[in-house]
Amino acid sequence: MTTGPAVRRLSAWDAELLRGLAAEYDTPLYVLDPERVRENAARLRAAFDAEEISYAVKANTTRPVLATLRATGVGAECASAGEVERALAAGFAGEDVRYTAVNPPERDLNYVTDVAADHDLVVTVGAADALDRLDERDFDGRLCIRANPGVGAGHHEKVATGAAPKFGVPMGRVPDLAAEAVDRGFQLVGLHAHAGSGISGEDLEAHRELVARMGELARSVIADVSSLGFVNVGGGIGVPYRADEDPLDLDAVATATRDAFGDVDARLGIEPGRYFVADAGVLLTQVNTVKPTPETTVAGVDAGMTTLVRPAMYGSYHAVRSLAGDADERETVPTTVAGPICETADVLCEDRPLSDPERGDLLAVGNAGAYGYEMSSNYNSRPRPAVVAIEGEGGRLAVRREAVADITGLETWSE
Ligand code: LLP
């Protein structure tokens, strides 16, 4: 299996193919390349050759991604009952599915414990009272305890989870909770922690610290309480969003992870989301209005924070490229690409040097495969975009474009 380059930049996408897809499926449009998802999985597998790898499906749950990753043999880490349902529907074996919800709603636990009776999925708990909640539902399946490692990392404070009290059982209380779980007859099979999202070169130290703490915790649980099948140290493997950023050295991350974990009689596991899909997706959007202002040129496009929320929510950088046929011949001007939503935050980039935009131009937004479509919304009564997967020389529709009727169809109130 080909592992491809360490990163696929926006400039490497075939402009003609993208223009053809936009013409056929309209914009805004998410385009996914399953082949790139496969390459990303192959690179992860090559680096983490002996480890358990799951895909954190929250990054992208569309069927081409789930089906592609299922076929590579990775497991599925799910943050909700809905994600479990979709992972199973995409063919993941129950035994490869992990349910890791935070503060699981009652409805979720009802569904998951029901499903666990037939599919041997792992249920991860992040609070002591979750044992009572599982007992009430006669859960006798596989259990994992999520620890709060007290160390966090991430590309933005809003995605650093490791030290936030919301997540996991405080490290020092895990051995007692593990003992209680075993006493109460639960099948304790694993421990889990996640530092945050976007481990980069600088954050590698935090990751290493988390893994070291988990290794120590696991050794103590194994010595005093119970054997363990696995210890999962979470996701967070970063990808370069900027053209001048280098990709992570995966082999170095894998070696650092193993070294920090040390000698533990349980399988080490990781569960990245972003890494599998970020550079396997682009968002296509059309310029509908161009407005020169004294400060910048505003290119008004048909995709906004309801299509891709990351820039508005985290100030995230996404590469933008003009796909106009003559883009290379045009002057480069500072451009603010703004969406159609009535919010100041609704800009995809500000003052970015871009090929002078014209009405009707197609723009591509890079690294949109992770947390793009997945976080889209209907704010301003904007229907969500379509998703198409590249297949052969063309595309295959994966998710149809919403219509306003899909939104109003949920309403039950009429005068
Ligand atoms: N495992 C757990 C328990 C997680 O909560 C997450 C992400 C992952 C794995 C995968 O992390 P990744 O490898 O994708 O970094 N919406 C944000 C990211 C939030 C991620 C939340 N949890 C963004 O757009 O950057």
PDB file of C-alpha atoms and ligand atoms in Angstrom, residues 56 58-59 77 100 146 155 159 161 192 194 196-198 234-237 271-275 310 314 370-371 375, ligand 1:
ATOM      1  CA  ALA A  56     -11.602   9.146  16.180  1.00  0.00           C
ATOM      2  CA  LYS A  58     -15.704  12.739  15.135  1.00  0.00           C
ATOM      3  CA  ALA A  59     -13.249  14.248  12.630  1.00  0.00           C
ATOM      4  CA  GLU A  77     -13.426   5.682  18.606  1.00  0.00           C
ATOM      5  CA  THR A 100     -15.771   7.352  24.786  1.00  0.00           C
ATOM      6  CA  ARG A 146     -10.597   7.454  31.169  1.00  0.00           C
ATOM      7  CA  HIS A 155      -3.546  23.993  18.780  1.00  0.00           C
ATOM      8  CA  VAL A 159      -9.193  21.920  22.242  1.00  0.00           C
ATOM      9  CA  THR A 161      -8.577  18.453  27.016  1.00  0.00           C
ATOM     10  CA  HIS A 192      -7.571   5.854  28.351  1.00  0.00           C
ATOM     11  CA  HIS A 194      -6.330  12.233  25.612  1.00  0.00           C
ATOM     12  CA  GLY A 196      -5.835  17.495  23.294  1.00  0.00           C
ATOM     13  CA  SER A 197      -5.933  18.129  19.639  1.00  0.00           C
ATOM     14  CA  GLY A 198      -3.086  19.201  17.462  1.00  0.00           C
ATOM     15  CA  GLY A 234      -5.537   9.376  22.718  1.00  0.00           C
ATOM     16  CA  GLY A 235      -5.277  11.265  19.470  1.00  0.00           C
ATOM     17  CA  GLY A 236      -4.027  14.711  18.644  1.00  0.00           C
ATOM     18  CA  ILE A 237      -1.409  14.010  16.010  1.00  0.00           C
ATOM     19  CA  GLU A 271      -6.768   7.199  18.344  1.00  0.00           C
ATOM     20  CA  PRO A 272      -6.076  10.091  15.972  1.00  0.00           C
ATOM     21  CA  GLY A 273      -8.869  11.735  14.024  1.00  0.00           C
ATOM     22  CA  ARG A 274      -7.474  14.744  12.175  1.00  0.00           C
ATOM     23  CA  TYR A 275      -4.376  12.985  10.877  1.00  0.00           C
ATOM     24  CA  ARG A 310     -12.790  26.459  12.447  1.00  0.00           C
ATOM     25  CA  TYR A 314     -10.521  28.895  16.868  1.00  0.00           C
ATOM     26  CA  ALA A 370     -11.165  17.111   9.453  1.00  0.00           C
ATOM     27  CA  TYR A 371     -13.803  18.886  11.567  1.00  0.00           C
ATOM     28  CA  MET A 375     -19.064  20.867  12.515  1.00  0.00           C
TER      29      MET A 375
HETATM   30  N1  LLP B   1      -9.731  11.003  21.201  1.00  0.00           N
HETATM   31  C1  LLP B   1     -10.516  11.782  21.954  1.00  0.00           C
HETATM   32  C2  LLP B   1     -11.010  11.291  23.230  1.00  0.00           C
HETATM   33  C3  LLP B   1     -10.848  13.073  21.511  1.00  0.00           C
HETATM   34  O1  LLP B   1     -11.627  13.840  22.267  1.00  0.00           O
HETATM   35  C4  LLP B   1     -10.365  13.542  20.266  1.00  0.00           C
HETATM   36  C5  LLP B   1     -10.696  14.881  19.780  1.00  0.00           C
HETATM   37  C6  LLP B   1      -9.554  12.669  19.505  1.00  0.00           C
HETATM   38  C7  LLP B   1      -9.257  11.412  20.014  1.00  0.00           C
HETATM   39  C8  LLP B   1      -9.006  13.057  18.161  1.00  0.00           C
HETATM   40  O2  LLP B   1      -8.194  14.168  18.169  1.00  0.00           O
HETATM   41  P1  LLP B   1      -7.412  14.552  16.834  1.00  0.00           P
HETATM   42  O3  LLP B   1      -6.465  13.446  16.510  1.00  0.00           O
HETATM   43  O4  LLP B   1      -8.415  14.695  15.757  1.00  0.00           O
HETATM   44  O5  LLP B   1      -6.742  15.822  17.124  1.00  0.00           O
HETATM   45  N2  LLP B   1     -12.930  20.597  16.572  1.00  0.00           N
HETATM   46  C9  LLP B   1     -11.514  20.740  16.869  1.00  0.00           C
HETATM   47  C10 LLP B   1     -10.914  19.463  17.372  1.00  0.00           C
HETATM   48  C11 LLP B   1     -11.594  18.950  18.607  1.00  0.00           C
HETATM   49  C12 LLP B   1     -11.219  17.547  18.888  1.00  0.00           C
HETATM   50  C13 LLP B   1     -11.909  16.980  20.050  1.00  0.00           C
HETATM   51  N3  LLP B   1     -11.454  15.672  20.413  1.00  0.00           N
HETATM   52  C14 LLP B   1     -10.790  21.261  15.625  1.00  0.00           C
HETATM   53  O6  LLP B   1     -11.450  21.534  14.630  1.00  0.00           O
HETATM   54  O7  LLP B   1      -9.582  21.453  15.658  1.00  0.00           O
END
